[in-house]
Every structure is written in C-alpha cells, then in structure tokens.
Tab-separated table of C-alpha atoms and ligand atoms in Angstrom:
chain	number	residue	atom	x	y	z
A	1	UNK	CA	10.739	-6.933	-21.432
A	2	UNK	CA	8.468	-5.335	-22.826
A	3	UNK	CA	5.275	-7.336	-23.136
A	4	UNK	CA	5.683	-7.294	-19.021
A	5	UNK	CA	5.706	-4.363	-18.329
A	6	UNK	CA	2.410	-3.056	-16.621
A	7	UNK	CA	2.622	1.139	-19.089
A	8	UNK	CA	2.370	-1.886	-22.022
A	9	UNK	CA	-0.825	-3.668	-20.600
A	10	UNK	CA	-2.850	-1.770	-19.088
A	11	UNK	CA	-2.601	-0.309	-22.534
A	12	UNK	CA	-3.623	-3.543	-24.162
A	13	UNK	CA	-5.849	-3.865	-21.441
A	14	UNK	CA	-7.338	-0.178	-22.142
A	15	UNK	CA	-7.438	-0.921	-25.645
A	16	UNK	CA	-9.023	-4.882	-25.104
A	17	UNK	CA	-12.075	-3.368	-23.264
A	18	UNK	CA	-12.218	0.663	-23.161
A	19	UNK	CA	-12.769	-0.021	-19.462
A	20	UNK	CA	-10.859	1.803	-16.938
A	21	UNK	CA	-7.526	0.947	-16.170
A	22	UNK	CA	-7.745	-0.388	-12.410
A	23	UNK	CA	-10.938	-2.138	-13.030
A	24	UNK	CA	-9.425	-5.660	-14.664
A	25	UNK	CA	-7.202	-5.563	-11.669
A	26	UNK	CA	-10.162	-5.610	-8.700
A	27	UNK	CA	-12.094	-7.918	-11.492
A	28	UNK	CA	-8.490	-10.188	-10.210
A	29	UNK	CA	-8.230	-9.524	-6.868
A	30	UNK	CA	-11.913	-9.978	-5.933
A	31	UNK	CA	-11.549	-13.606	-8.081
A	32	UNK	CA	-8.233	-15.326	-6.566
A	33	UNK	CA	-7.249	-13.029	-3.294
A	34	UNK	CA	-9.694	-15.460	-1.999
A	35	UNK	CA	-7.381	-17.721	-2.212
A	36	UNK	CA	-3.870	-16.893	-2.163
A	37	UNK	CA	-4.643	-13.697	0.570
A	38	UNK	CA	-2.561	-12.181	-0.095
A	39	UNK	CA	-4.010	-8.936	0.757
A	40	UNK	CA	-5.204	-8.077	3.629
A	41	UNK	CA	-7.455	-5.456	2.473
A	42	UNK	CA	-8.344	-3.562	-0.718
A	43	UNK	CA	-10.592	-1.055	-1.936
A	44	UNK	CA	-13.228	-0.888	-4.761
A	45	UNK	CA	-13.875	2.670	-5.097
A	46	UNK	CA	-10.532	4.565	-6.422
A	47	UNK	CA	-9.296	7.296	-7.557
A	48	UNK	CA	-6.718	9.815	-7.638
A	49	UNK	CA	-6.825	12.988	-9.543
A	50	UNK	CA	-3.247	13.928	-9.703
A	51	UNK	CA	-1.356	13.655	-13.783
A	52	UNK	CA	1.685	11.613	-14.227
A	53	UNK	CA	3.635	9.441	-15.105
A	54	UNK	CA	1.643	6.860	-13.859
A	55	UNK	CA	-1.567	7.717	-13.823
A	56	UNK	CA	-3.839	5.034	-12.755
A	57	UNK	CA	-1.556	2.844	-12.964
A	58	UNK	CA	-2.648	0.158	-9.859
A	59	UNK	CA	-0.251	-0.937	-6.903
A	60	UNK	CA	-0.099	-2.356	-3.460
A	61	UNK	CA	1.948	-2.032	-0.500
A	62	UNK	CA	3.531	-3.885	2.361
A	63	UNK	CA	1.135	-3.879	5.401
A	64	UNK	CA	3.984	-2.479	7.143
A	65	UNK	CA	3.018	0.644	5.358
A	66	UNK	CA	1.460	3.656	6.527
A	67	UNK	CA	-1.309	4.932	4.288
A	68	UNK	CA	-3.618	7.505	5.203
A	69	UNK	CA	-7.907	5.009	4.946
A	70	UNK	CA	-6.075	1.301	5.173
A	71	UNK	CA	-4.953	0.109	8.659
A	72	UNK	CA	-1.210	-0.379	8.920
A	73	UNK	CA	-1.848	-3.786	11.446
A	74	UNK	CA	2.026	-4.993	10.151
A	75	UNK	CA	0.175	-8.407	10.400
A	76	UNK	CA	0.352	-8.045	14.119
A	77	UNK	CA	-2.929	-8.602	16.047
A	78	UNK	CA	-1.216	-5.209	18.519
A	79	UNK	CA	-1.995	-2.820	15.757
A	80	UNK	CA	-5.346	-4.967	14.715
A	81	UNK	CA	-7.107	-1.517	14.176
A	82	UNK	CA	-4.742	1.149	13.938
A	83	UNK	CA	-5.301	3.195	10.981
A	84	UNK	CA	-2.442	6.013	10.758
A	85	UNK	CA	-3.430	9.715	9.613
A	86	UNK	CA	-0.660	10.209	7.502
A	87	UNK	CA	1.019	8.217	4.337
A	88	UNK	CA	4.177	7.037	4.267
A	89	UNK	CA	6.997	8.800	1.622
A	90	UNK	CA	6.635	6.101	-0.520
A	91	UNK	CA	2.862	5.909	-0.870
A	92	UNK	CA	3.039	10.741	-1.305
A	93	UNK	CA	5.205	10.166	-3.563
A	94	UNK	CA	3.979	7.376	-5.628
A	95	UNK	CA	0.607	8.920	-5.037
A	96	UNK	CA	1.882	12.225	-6.644
A	97	UNK	CA	2.814	10.308	-9.676
A	98	UNK	CA	-0.620	9.311	-10.606
A	99	UNK	CA	-0.557	5.642	-9.028
A	100	UNK	CA	-3.585	3.994	-6.878
A	101	UNK	CA	-2.538	2.476	-4.134
A	102	UNK	CA	-5.164	-0.771	-4.125
A	103	UNK	CA	-4.643	-2.491	-1.135
A	104	UNK	CA	-2.300	-3.665	1.587
A	105	UNK	CA	-0.324	-6.871	1.812
A	106	UNK	CA	-0.032	-9.458	4.507
A	107	UNK	CA	3.386	-10.283	5.734
A	108	UNK	CA	5.439	-11.697	8.730
A	109	UNK	CA	4.637	-10.312	11.597
A	110	UNK	CA	6.255	-6.859	12.186
A	111	UNK	CA	8.627	-8.253	8.792
A	112	UNK	CA	9.940	-11.321	11.505
A	113	UNK	CA	9.804	-14.613	9.330
A	114	UNK	CA	10.438	-15.906	6.084
A	115	UNK	CA	7.507	-17.376	4.446
A	116	UNK	CA	4.030	-15.812	6.056
A	117	UNK	CA	2.947	-17.684	7.484
A	118	UNK	CA	3.278	-15.471	11.229
A	119	UNK	CA	0.461	-13.355	10.475
A	120	UNK	CA	-2.704	-12.877	12.197
A	121	UNK	CA	-4.437	-12.059	8.616
A	122	UNK	CA	-3.796	-15.865	7.937
A	123	UNK	CA	-1.647	-17.468	5.554
A	124	UNK	CA	-0.309	-16.500	1.884
A	125	UNK	CA	0.050	-19.080	-0.427
A	126	UNK	CA	2.567	-19.487	-3.298
A	127	UNK	CA	0.157	-19.077	-6.820
A	128	UNK	CA	2.657	-21.134	-8.233
A	129	UNK	CA	1.326	-23.972	-6.251
A	130	UNK	CA	-1.148	-23.199	-3.156
A	131	UNK	CA	0.062	-25.728	-0.835
A	132	UNK	CA	3.168	-23.559	-0.998
A	133	UNK	CA	4.346	-20.623	1.071
A	134	UNK	CA	5.249	-17.441	-0.892
A	135	UNK	CA	8.110	-16.641	1.360
A	136	UNK	CA	8.358	-13.766	3.190
A	137	UNK	CA	8.145	-11.191	5.354
A	138	UNK	CA	6.958	-9.564	1.458
A	139	UNK	CA	4.955	-12.807	0.718
A	140	UNK	CA	1.830	-10.774	-0.143
A	141	UNK	CA	3.988	-8.397	-2.517
A	142	UNK	CA	5.376	-11.352	-4.163
A	143	UNK	CA	2.180	-13.675	-4.722
A	144	UNK	CA	0.303	-10.292	-5.521
A	145	UNK	CA	2.684	-9.166	-8.124
A	146	UNK	CA	2.906	-12.647	-9.074
A	147	UNK	CA	-1.208	-13.354	-10.074
A	148	UNK	CA	-1.376	-9.935	-11.850
A	149	UNK	CA	-3.423	-8.625	-9.295
A	150	UNK	CA	-1.653	-5.945	-9.127
A	151	UNK	CA	1.208	-4.227	-11.117
A	152	UNK	CA	3.371	-3.293	-8.933
A	153	UNK	CA	4.069	-3.332	-5.146
A	154	UNK	CA	6.249	-2.443	-2.300
A	155	UNK	CA	7.775	-4.732	0.046
A	156	UNK	CA	10.586	-3.987	3.210
A	157	UNK	CA	13.312	-5.751	2.809
A	158	UNK	CA	15.562	-5.971	6.475
A	159	UNK	CA	17.296	-9.213	5.389
A	160	UNK	CA	16.192	-10.059	2.303
A	161	UNK	CA	12.244	-9.896	2.471
A	162	UNK	CA	11.989	-8.259	-0.744
A	163	UNK	CA	14.425	-10.678	-2.403
A	164	UNK	CA	13.303	-13.708	-0.637
A	165	UNK	CA	9.573	-13.980	-2.184
A	166	UNK	CA	10.469	-12.547	-4.924
A	167	UNK	CA	12.666	-15.295	-6.562
A	168	UNK	CA	10.067	-17.958	-4.722
A	169	UNK	CA	7.061	-16.411	-6.476
A	170	UNK	CA	8.804	-15.871	-9.683
A	171	UNK	CA	8.758	-12.042	-9.036
A	172	UNK	CA	11.972	-9.354	-9.233
A	173	UNK	CA	12.600	-7.538	-5.979
A	174	UNK	CA	14.684	-4.660	-5.742
A	175	UNK	CA	16.589	-3.528	-2.327
A	176	UNK	CA	17.872	-0.758	-3.076
A	177	UNK	CA	21.135	0.692	-1.580
A	178	UNK	CA	20.606	1.732	2.617
A	179	UNK	CA	19.392	5.235	2.335
A	180	UNK	CA	17.949	5.475	-1.539
A	181	UNK	CA	14.232	5.143	0.204
A	182	UNK	CA	12.863	7.050	2.560
A	183	UNK	CA	10.975	4.802	5.538
A	184	UNK	CA	9.268	7.781	6.812
A	185	UNK	CA	5.996	6.152	7.245
A	186	UNK	CA	7.759	2.018	7.399
A	187	UNK	CA	6.620	1.207	10.379
A	188	UNK	CA	10.280	0.133	12.086
A	189	UNK	CA	11.718	-3.333	12.823
A	190	UNK	CA	15.657	-2.604	12.850
A	191	UNK	CA	16.772	0.178	11.381
A	192	UNK	CA	20.088	0.347	10.280
A	193	UNK	CA	18.976	-2.863	7.903
A	194	UNK	CA	15.104	-1.696	6.549
A	195	UNK	CA	15.434	-0.824	3.400
A	196	UNK	CA	11.666	0.181	1.078
A	197	UNK	CA	11.695	-1.349	-2.645
A	198	UNK	CA	9.694	-2.481	-5.524
A	199	UNK	CA	8.326	-6.257	-6.253
A	200	UNK	CA	7.401	-6.137	-10.026
A	201	UNK	CA	6.635	-8.076	-13.233
A	202	UNK	CA	9.865	-7.022	-15.131
A	203	UNK	CA	13.352	-4.699	-14.306
A	204	UNK	CA	11.998	-1.696	-16.504
A	205	UNK	CA	9.081	-1.974	-13.713
A	206	UNK	CA	11.588	-1.880	-10.778
A	207	UNK	CA	13.550	1.297	-12.304
A	208	UNK	CA	10.077	3.290	-12.897
A	209	UNK	CA	9.165	2.538	-9.187
A	210	UNK	CA	12.280	3.866	-8.348
A	211	UNK	CA	12.670	6.622	-10.535
A	212	UNK	CA	9.584	8.180	-8.340
A	213	UNK	CA	9.829	6.606	-4.804
A	214	UNK	CA	14.251	7.647	-4.745
A	215	UNK	CA	15.442	10.492	-3.398
A	216	UNK	CA	16.048	12.466	-0.552
A	217	UNK	CA	13.490	13.542	2.182
A	218	UNK	CA	13.592	15.515	5.190
A	219	UNK	CA	12.053	12.973	7.298
A	220	UNK	CA	13.997	10.563	7.243
A	221	UNK	CA	17.614	11.895	8.244
A	222	UNK	CA	19.419	8.556	6.806
A	223	UNK	CA	18.375	9.460	3.215
A	224	UNK	CA	21.096	9.960	1.146
A	225	UNK	CA	20.956	13.366	-1.405
A	226	UNK	CA	20.609	13.501	-5.256
A	227	UNK	CA	19.886	9.259	-5.590
A	228	UNK	CA	16.642	9.994	-6.908
A	229	UNK	CA	18.086	11.423	-10.493
A	230	UNK	CA	20.407	7.574	-10.337
A	231	UNK	CA	17.309	6.143	-11.978
A	232	UNK	CA	15.638	8.742	-15.006
A	233	UNK	CA	18.393	7.514	-17.385
A	234	UNK	CA	17.126	4.066	-19.238
A	235	UNK	CA	18.657	0.442	-19.184
A	236	UNK	CA	21.786	-0.451	-19.993
A	237	UNK	CA	21.833	-4.231	-20.186
A	238	UNK	CA	25.402	-5.757	-20.774
A	239	UNK	CA	27.137	-8.705	-19.113
A	240	UNK	CA	30.460	-8.556	-21.810
A	241	UNK	CA	33.307	-7.981	-20.104
A	242	UNK	CA	31.768	-7.251	-16.795
A	243	UNK	CA	33.439	-9.115	-13.601
A	244	UNK	CA	31.412	-11.277	-11.087
A	245	UNK	CA	32.474	-12.807	-7.913
A	246	UNK	CA	30.680	-16.394	-6.566
A	247	UNK	CA	32.048	-16.525	-2.732
A	248	UNK	CA	32.709	-20.899	-2.735
A	249	UNK	CA	31.610	-20.036	1.022
A	250	UNK	CA	27.785	-20.161	-0.436
A	251	UNK	CA	27.581	-22.818	-3.206
A	252	UNK	CA	29.615	-24.491	-0.502
A	253	UNK	CA	26.861	-24.016	1.909
A	254	UNK	CA	25.442	-27.551	2.706
A	255	UNK	CA	21.683	-26.244	3.347
A	256	UNK	CA	21.641	-25.727	-0.575
A	257	UNK	CA	19.233	-27.465	-2.397
A	258	UNK	CA	21.112	-29.083	-5.531
A	259	UNK	CA	18.347	-27.947	-8.148
A	260	UNK	CA	18.966	-24.692	-6.911
A	261	UNK	CA	22.898	-24.587	-6.999
A	262	UNK	CA	21.604	-26.828	-10.995
A	263	UNK	CA	20.163	-23.503	-11.883
A	264	UNK	CA	22.093	-20.958	-10.327
A	265	UNK	CA	24.910	-23.051	-12.645
A	266	UNK	CA	23.548	-22.643	-15.683
A	267	UNK	CA	23.140	-18.726	-15.975
A	268	UNK	CA	26.407	-18.711	-14.992
A	269	UNK	CA	27.281	-20.908	-17.898
A	270	UNK	CA	24.504	-18.056	-19.888
A	271	UNK	CA	26.962	-15.276	-18.459
A	272	UNK	CA	29.753	-16.690	-19.338
A	273	UNK	CA	28.937	-16.886	-23.216
A	274	UNK	CA	27.515	-13.644	-23.026
A	275	UNK	CA	31.455	-12.239	-22.158
A	276	UNK	CA	31.079	-12.181	-18.676
A	277	UNK	CA	34.226	-13.408	-16.234
A	278	UNK	CA	32.625	-14.796	-14.232
A	279	UNK	CA	35.288	-15.929	-10.345
A	280	UNK	CA	34.954	-17.971	-7.405
A	281	UNK	CA	36.294	-15.859	-4.461
A	282	UNK	CA	36.512	-15.937	-0.769
A	283	UNK	CA	34.438	-14.055	2.047
A	284	UNK	CA	34.948	-15.907	4.912
A	285	UNK	CA	32.517	-14.059	7.263
A	286	UNK	CA	30.110	-14.249	4.731
A	287	UNK	CA	29.908	-17.754	7.266
A	288	UNK	CA	28.582	-15.527	10.148
A	289	UNK	CA	26.286	-13.693	8.462
A	290	UNK	CA	23.073	-15.232	9.596
A	291	UNK	CA	24.399	-15.504	13.478
A	292	UNK	CA	25.150	-11.164	13.217
A	293	UNK	CA	21.718	-10.095	11.192
A	294	UNK	CA	19.846	-12.914	14.301
A	295	UNK	CA	21.802	-10.999	16.845
A	296	UNK	CA	21.732	-6.994	15.124
A	297	UNK	CA	18.253	-7.086	13.635
A	298	UNK	CA	16.555	-8.591	16.949
A	299	UNK	CA	18.737	-5.641	19.614
A	300	UNK	CA	17.017	-3.438	17.153
A	301	UNK	CA	14.018	-4.468	16.844
A	302	UNK	CA	13.141	-4.641	20.887
A	303	UNK	CA	14.194	-1.265	21.535
A	304	UNK	CA	12.060	-0.080	17.781
A	305	UNK	CA	9.133	-2.227	19.750
A	306	UNK	CA	8.814	-1.195	23.270
A	307	UNK	CA	6.429	1.838	21.633
A	308	UNK	CA	3.938	-0.927	21.212
A	309	UNK	CA	2.341	-0.915	25.196
A	310	UNK	CA	-1.209	-0.948	24.730
A	311	UNK	CA	-1.208	2.893	26.067
A	312	UNK	CA	-0.736	4.596	22.668
A	313	UNK	CA	-1.012	1.801	19.695
A	314	UNK	CA	-3.228	-0.565	18.681
A	315	UNK	CA	-4.470	-3.111	20.966
A	316	UNK	CA	-5.035	-2.955	24.185
A	317	UNK	CA	-5.812	-4.826	27.310
A	318	UNK	CA	-7.953	-3.498	30.233
A	319	UNK	CA	-5.388	-3.875	33.305
A	320	UNK	CA	-5.689	-1.813	37.101
A	321	UNK	CA	-2.191	-1.101	36.662
A	322	UNK	CA	0.852	1.162	33.878
A	323	UNK	CA	3.145	-2.099	34.152
A	324	UNK	CA	-0.336	-4.218	34.206
A	325	UNK	CA	-0.771	-2.717	31.010
A	326	UNK	CA	1.744	-3.308	29.502
A	327	UNK	CA	2.659	-6.907	30.475
A	328	UNK	CA	-0.891	-8.054	29.468
A	329	UNK	CA	-1.261	-5.706	26.396
A	330	UNK	CA	2.681	-7.676	25.005
A	331	UNK	CA	1.337	-11.357	25.975
A	332	UNK	CA	-1.410	-11.100	23.538
A	333	UNK	CA	-0.647	-9.008	20.826
A	334	UNK	CA	2.161	-9.905	20.097
A	335	UNK	CA	3.046	-13.495	18.371
A	336	UNK	CA	5.517	-16.426	19.092
A	337	UNK	CA	8.153	-15.140	17.076
A	338	UNK	CA	8.641	-10.945	17.789
A	339	UNK	CA	8.153	-12.530	21.538
A	340	UNK	CA	11.010	-14.499	20.973
A	341	UNK	CA	12.800	-11.333	19.167
A	342	UNK	CA	12.249	-8.868	21.617
A	343	UNK	CA	14.133	-12.174	24.366
A	344	UNK	CA	17.061	-12.366	22.393
A	345	UNK	CA	17.435	-8.909	21.657
A	346	UNK	CA	17.185	-7.930	24.677
A	347	UNK	CA	18.663	-10.057	26.161
A	348	UNK	CA	22.383	-9.370	24.227
A	349	UNK	CA	21.557	-5.864	24.941
A	350	UNK	CA	21.972	-6.396	28.941
A	351	UNK	CA	24.972	-5.093	30.294
A	352	UNK	CA	26.461	-8.637	31.050
A	353	UNK	CA	25.806	-9.736	27.231
A	354	UNK	CA	26.881	-6.836	25.624
A	355	UNK	CA	30.512	-6.808	24.574
A	356	UNK	CA	30.041	-10.923	24.157
A	357	UNK	CA	27.202	-10.936	21.678
A	358	UNK	CA	26.053	-7.192	20.310
A	359	UNK	CA	29.294	-5.790	19.871
A	360	UNK	CA	31.164	-8.406	18.451
A	361	UNK	CA	28.120	-9.131	16.372
A	362	UNK	CA	28.963	-4.908	15.299
A	363	UNK	CA	32.530	-6.012	14.686
A	364	UNK	CA	31.942	-8.940	12.659
A	365	UNK	CA	29.284	-6.639	10.580
A	366	UNK	CA	32.229	-4.050	9.848
A	367	UNK	CA	34.786	-7.189	9.005
A	368	UNK	CA	32.428	-8.164	6.448
A	369	UNK	CA	31.999	-4.378	5.201
A	370	UNK	CA	35.774	-4.545	4.138
A	371	UNK	CA	35.306	-7.784	2.610
A	372	UNK	CA	32.962	-6.777	0.612
A	373	UNK	CA	34.438	-3.724	-0.393
A	374	UNK	CA	37.553	-5.303	-1.302
A	375	UNK	CA	36.007	-7.387	-3.647
A	376	UNK	CA	34.094	-4.358	-5.929
A	377	UNK	CA	37.696	-3.335	-6.071
A	378	UNK	CA	38.053	-5.904	-8.010
A	379	UNK	CA	34.813	-7.148	-9.450
A	380	UNK	CA	31.445	-5.170	-10.677
A	381	UNK	CA	29.332	-7.559	-9.142
A	382	UNK	CA	28.516	-10.555	-6.595
A	383	UNK	CA	26.308	-12.731	-7.920
A	384	UNK	CA	24.271	-16.156	-5.998
A	385	UNK	CA	21.258	-18.231	-5.640
A	386	UNK	CA	18.346	-15.237	-3.573
A	387	UNK	CA	17.635	-18.446	-2.145
A	388	UNK	CA	19.280	-21.812	-1.143
A	389	UNK	CA	15.467	-23.773	-1.358
A	390	UNK	CA	12.834	-23.342	-3.516
A	391	UNK	CA	9.124	-22.506	-1.923
A	392	UNK	CA	8.810	-25.032	1.270
A	393	UNK	CA	5.634	-26.410	1.760
A	394	UNK	CA	3.463	-24.325	3.853
A	395	UNK	CA	3.715	-25.786	7.629
A	396	UNK	CA	6.339	-27.715	6.773
A	397	UNK	CA	8.688	-26.265	8.124
A	398	UNK	CA	8.202	-25.313	12.329
A	399	UNK	CA	11.981	-24.668	12.936
A	400	UNK	CA	12.977	-20.536	14.227
A	401	UNK	CA	16.309	-21.896	13.287
A	402	UNK	CA	15.275	-23.561	9.410
A	403	UNK	CA	13.573	-20.438	8.814
A	404	UNK	CA	16.542	-18.334	9.838
A	405	UNK	CA	19.567	-20.579	7.206
A	406	UNK	CA	16.975	-19.720	4.230
A	407	UNK	CA	18.285	-16.023	4.744
A	408	UNK	CA	21.814	-16.910	4.406
A	409	UNK	CA	22.436	-15.189	1.392
A	410	UNK	CA	20.834	-12.222	1.740
A	411	UNK	CA	21.684	-10.415	4.368
A	412	UNK	CA	24.827	-10.107	4.073
A	413	UNK	CA	23.680	-6.829	1.245
A	414	UNK	CA	22.020	-5.177	4.718
A	415	UNK	CA	24.518	-6.038	6.972
A	416	UNK	CA	26.803	-3.265	4.647
A	417	UNK	CA	23.826	-1.363	3.323
A	418	UNK	CA	23.990	-2.114	-0.283
A	419	UNK	CA	21.902	-2.876	-3.199
A	420	UNK	CA	20.924	-6.121	-4.626
A	421	UNK	CA	18.600	-7.169	-7.538
A	422	UNK	CA	15.985	-10.686	-6.971
A	423	UNK	CA	15.473	-11.746	-10.923
A	424	UNK	CA	13.722	-14.835	-12.115
A	425	UNK	CA	16.243	-17.581	-13.460
A	426	UNK	CA	14.399	-20.577	-14.598
A	427	UNK	CA	11.871	-22.732	-12.967
A	428	UNK	CA	12.778	-26.417	-11.123
A	429	UNK	CA	8.997	-28.731	-10.222
A	430	UNK	CA	7.533	-25.839	-12.896
A	431	UNK	CA	8.857	-23.622	-9.337
A	432	UNK	CA	10.455	-20.158	-9.586
A	433	UNK	CA	13.708	-19.819	-8.631
A	434	UNK	CA	15.646	-16.421	-7.919
A	435	UNK	CA	19.945	-15.592	-8.521
A	436	UNK	CA	21.026	-12.329	-7.256
A	437	UNK	CA	23.037	-9.955	-7.958
A	438	UNK	CA	24.763	-7.143	-5.360
A	439	UNK	CA	26.237	-4.191	-6.163
A	440	UNK	CA	29.050	-1.456	-4.800
A	441	UNK	CA	26.413	1.653	-2.502
A	442	UNK	CA	25.651	3.326	-4.750
A	443	UNK	CA	25.245	1.459	-7.942
A	444	UNK	CA	22.307	0.704	-7.593
A	445	UNK	CA	20.751	1.260	-11.877
A	446	UNK	CA	24.044	-0.591	-12.267
A	447	UNK	CA	22.596	-3.866	-10.502
A	448	UNK	CA	19.095	-2.769	-12.233
A	449	UNK	CA	21.209	-2.909	-15.828
A	450	UNK	CA	22.454	-6.079	-15.352
A	451	UNK	CA	19.566	-7.736	-13.954
A	452	UNK	CA	18.015	-6.377	-16.891
A	453	UNK	CA	20.717	-8.661	-19.076
A	454	UNK	CA	19.902	-11.688	-16.492
A	455	UNK	CA	16.504	-11.000	-17.760
A	456	UNK	CA	17.075	-11.490	-21.181
A	457	UNK	CA	18.519	-14.634	-21.133
A	458	UNK	CA	16.908	-16.125	-18.583
A	459	UNK	CA	14.557	-19.455	-19.369
A	460	UNK	CA	12.314	-18.560	-16.737
A	461	UNK	CA	11.180	-15.625	-19.828
A	462	UNK	CA	11.559	-17.172	-22.455
A	463	UNK	CA	8.123	-17.874	-23.094
A	464	UNK	CA	7.551	-14.005	-23.072
A	465	UNK	CA	4.528	-12.987	-20.334
A	466	UNK	CA	5.561	-15.263	-17.087
A	467	UNK	CA	2.757	-18.177	-16.916
A	468	UNK	CA	0.856	-17.740	-13.856
A	469	UNK	CA	-0.952	-14.651	-15.142
A	470	UNK	CA	-2.184	-17.114	-17.809
A	471	UNK	CA	-2.638	-19.731	-15.694
A	472	UNK	CA	-5.149	-17.598	-13.846
A	473	UNK	CA	-7.362	-16.170	-16.074
A	474	UNK	CA	-7.955	-19.673	-17.437
B	501	LIG	N1	13.702	-13.666	8.075
B	501	LIG	C1	14.783	-12.291	7.886
B	501	LIG	C2	13.608	-12.676	9.732
B	501	LIG	O1	12.978	-12.774	9.917
B	501	LIG	C3	13.887	-11.378	7.338
B	501	LIG	C4	13.295	-10.542	7.728
B	501	LIG	C5	12.402	-9.053	6.879
B	501	LIG	O2	13.727	-8.991	6.137
B	501	LIG	N2	11.928	-8.178	6.723
B	501	LIG	O3	13.886	-11.564	10.213
C-alpha cells in the first residue's frame, strides 16, 4: 500500500528531483492530457499558503463542483462560461489542509452518463487503452488519477459515477454514506442520491482525503454530525471471521461478462482463503434498481435543472420574450441525454402518472432499504463486481438503455445511502476490473478497512504500483 500512497510518492519526488512537489505532476498533465482529455481546465501556477496535512499535494475536482478561479461547466454548453464566486465546502476544506487545486476534470453532461462521452468538452479516454471509455460520469477524475496526472481527485456519485469509472480505470473509488460529505457547491443532479467522494491510487489515500472532506456543514442541512472523526483512526484491514453476502440476482444477471464474473469469483476464493465467510443471498428488489433509479433520478433532475433558463446562469440565447428565451436556451444549451432525463422526469412527476411511476419507485426504494438492512443484520458486507463489463470501446454503445444497465451493481448503494468502495481486483486483457464493497450506513471506515484488505490480496497490485504510470512515463 505504502508505495502507492501520494505521501510516499511525493517524498520520493522531492528527494529525486529537488523540485517543487507539484512540478512533476504539471509536466505529466502538459504532456499526457492532450491524449486522454481528462481535464477541462488546469492551472500551471499554483500556490497555497495554508499549512496542513496535505501541504503542496495537487488535486483535481470534477467539473460540477464550484471553485473560485475556475469555470464550472458540468460538461454542458449551458454552463460553458459559468464561473462561481465561491468554493464548494470540499474544496475549501482541502485548500485549508494545504492542497493545491490544479484543475477541473471532464464529465458526462450534468453527471448523466456512464462513459464521459457526453460532454461538450469531448471524450475522456481510458489511460489503459485510449480507444476505450474512461467510464463515467466522473471519467475525467478517474482517468487523471489512473494516468498519475494528480495523486487524487474528487468525483460525485449519484448512481455509481465515482465507483464505475474507478473500476474501469483501475483506481480506488469511494462513495461515502449519504450525508457524510457536504454537497454545498456541488451542482445538484438528484439531491437524494448525490454524494462527493475521492478517487485515489490506494485505499489509505482515500481515508486521508475523507478525514479532511467529511463532516457536518451548516450550509448543507443533510450532513450528519460527528462523521469526520470516523476517518481519523488507522485502517484495520481484516477478513478473517467477517461475513460477506453476494446477491444471487447479481451473479445471475445475463449482462455480466464471463471474464468479469471469473475475476470476481477469484477474489471471493481469496477472501475465503483469508478466513472470510461468503454466502450467496437473495435480495429480490435488486432486480428493479435500474428501473427505480431511472425514475427517481430524472424526476429530481427535472426539478434541479429548472434553474437553467437563460436569464441567470451561463449560456443565454437572445429571444424576444421570456418563454422564447427559456425554450431556445434549453434547446441549444442542453445535450440529448440531459433533455431525455428532463422529459422523463417531468413525465413521471406529472399528476396523471405520478402514482403509477414515481410513487411506485419510492415504494420499491423503501423495500430495497428494508431488504438491505435485513442483510446487514446478518452480514458485515455485501460484495459484487463494480461493473458488469470491462471498459467498452469509445462509440461502441449507442443505446442509452445499455448504459443504464451498466449501473446495475452500483445503484443500490445510492438508493439506500450506503457507503461503497471500488477496489481494482485484477486485469482482464490488460483492462482493469473493479471489486465493490458495500457496508451498512455510517460504517464507512469498516468499508475502507475491508477495501484495504482486498487491496492487499488483489492480483492487480501484485507488482506494487499499477503499471500505468510506468507505461506513460516510458
Ligand atoms: N450512470 C448513472 C446515470 O447516468 C450515474 C450517474 C452518476 O452517478 N452521476 O445517471
């Protein structure tokens, strides 16, 4: 774990080159970003007078979080030139800890997507194979960390957008319990599901970042008290005696690629060898999570995105009256997928269909909560592959439904607000595969404990540092 942590790496860099710590990263960004398009914007002159535990450590954030001096485009034409006058709470906390904000990372427009192909700033590529997608919607953050352009980045996760790109790019990704990290300054997509979390090269770095960004915030009423202190202890990686549940509905899903299934079962075997008790269980409502999510998330989005009407934010299409202004601004400002979601959300919230769709989705969400809490009364963790496939080729998937189904393994943690991590478990045809760990509410550190244990037995890390940085610097 040690030689992947940014602390160690930065110490080495300082020793090797006698350079300011950030210079090495800036050089990598300059030379590699044109090829992978992870950043929407970055700065070359950085300074932060604050002294703290992250002194001089560079980082990037997904372009849906506000930061002074940067645009917040959300990958959308409608916000293409929008600059926020304030920092998101997470950014304020990281700056206070001494970290250097290098830039903003690319994303699917308004975080709606699974591939970072749907951004006005172009496609972000996967550093392992630049013909493939980086995943999404935090694909820029995952790609930047994977190619070692920054030691860590923040992403947002509404239905899997931290964990899925982390899995496809071979990084660690962590979505905290809903309410552990403040959403103040995060552009809202689906407010009851959105959470910010770190993408890192090892689990210890994820813990470090959480120990800085977590905690109550008076500017976000959904934040929970006392959560920062959860992350202040050392990781305690352990598997022996722990009980693991694997939902059969997940293993039986026909879209699960055989090689991803095999790699997951290989990790299950390793967990058993370490003394873990792994059982197959049934969580019947897992079959409905994609349907439920794609009713609830668009419904919330259709309300959150109503604020973009051309009169107050970003892009505005000059029109003779207000109705025309709104119509033309949205027509030209939003991309296809965002329009699809707004239409879907408006439809399901309409009085004629509310009962049939939205209200029913909320009932299934409650049922899922109940089934999951029953599981957690008997098991410590729920485990499954993070994503049913390895990163597809860019342009290969055109049917939105195929993308929606890729979220099948990550959505439940959002619907129930549970902490979940993705750790690289192996590579298949030289492409990374992620292993997902979900825990009960507020057991975020226990999820990271297990993530660290999985990391230590994962064949992905057998040779120490993941091969990407070496390959890129060669
Ligand atoms: N892929 C999912 C979607 O398109 C999840 C997105 C997210 O987590 N932001 O809605």
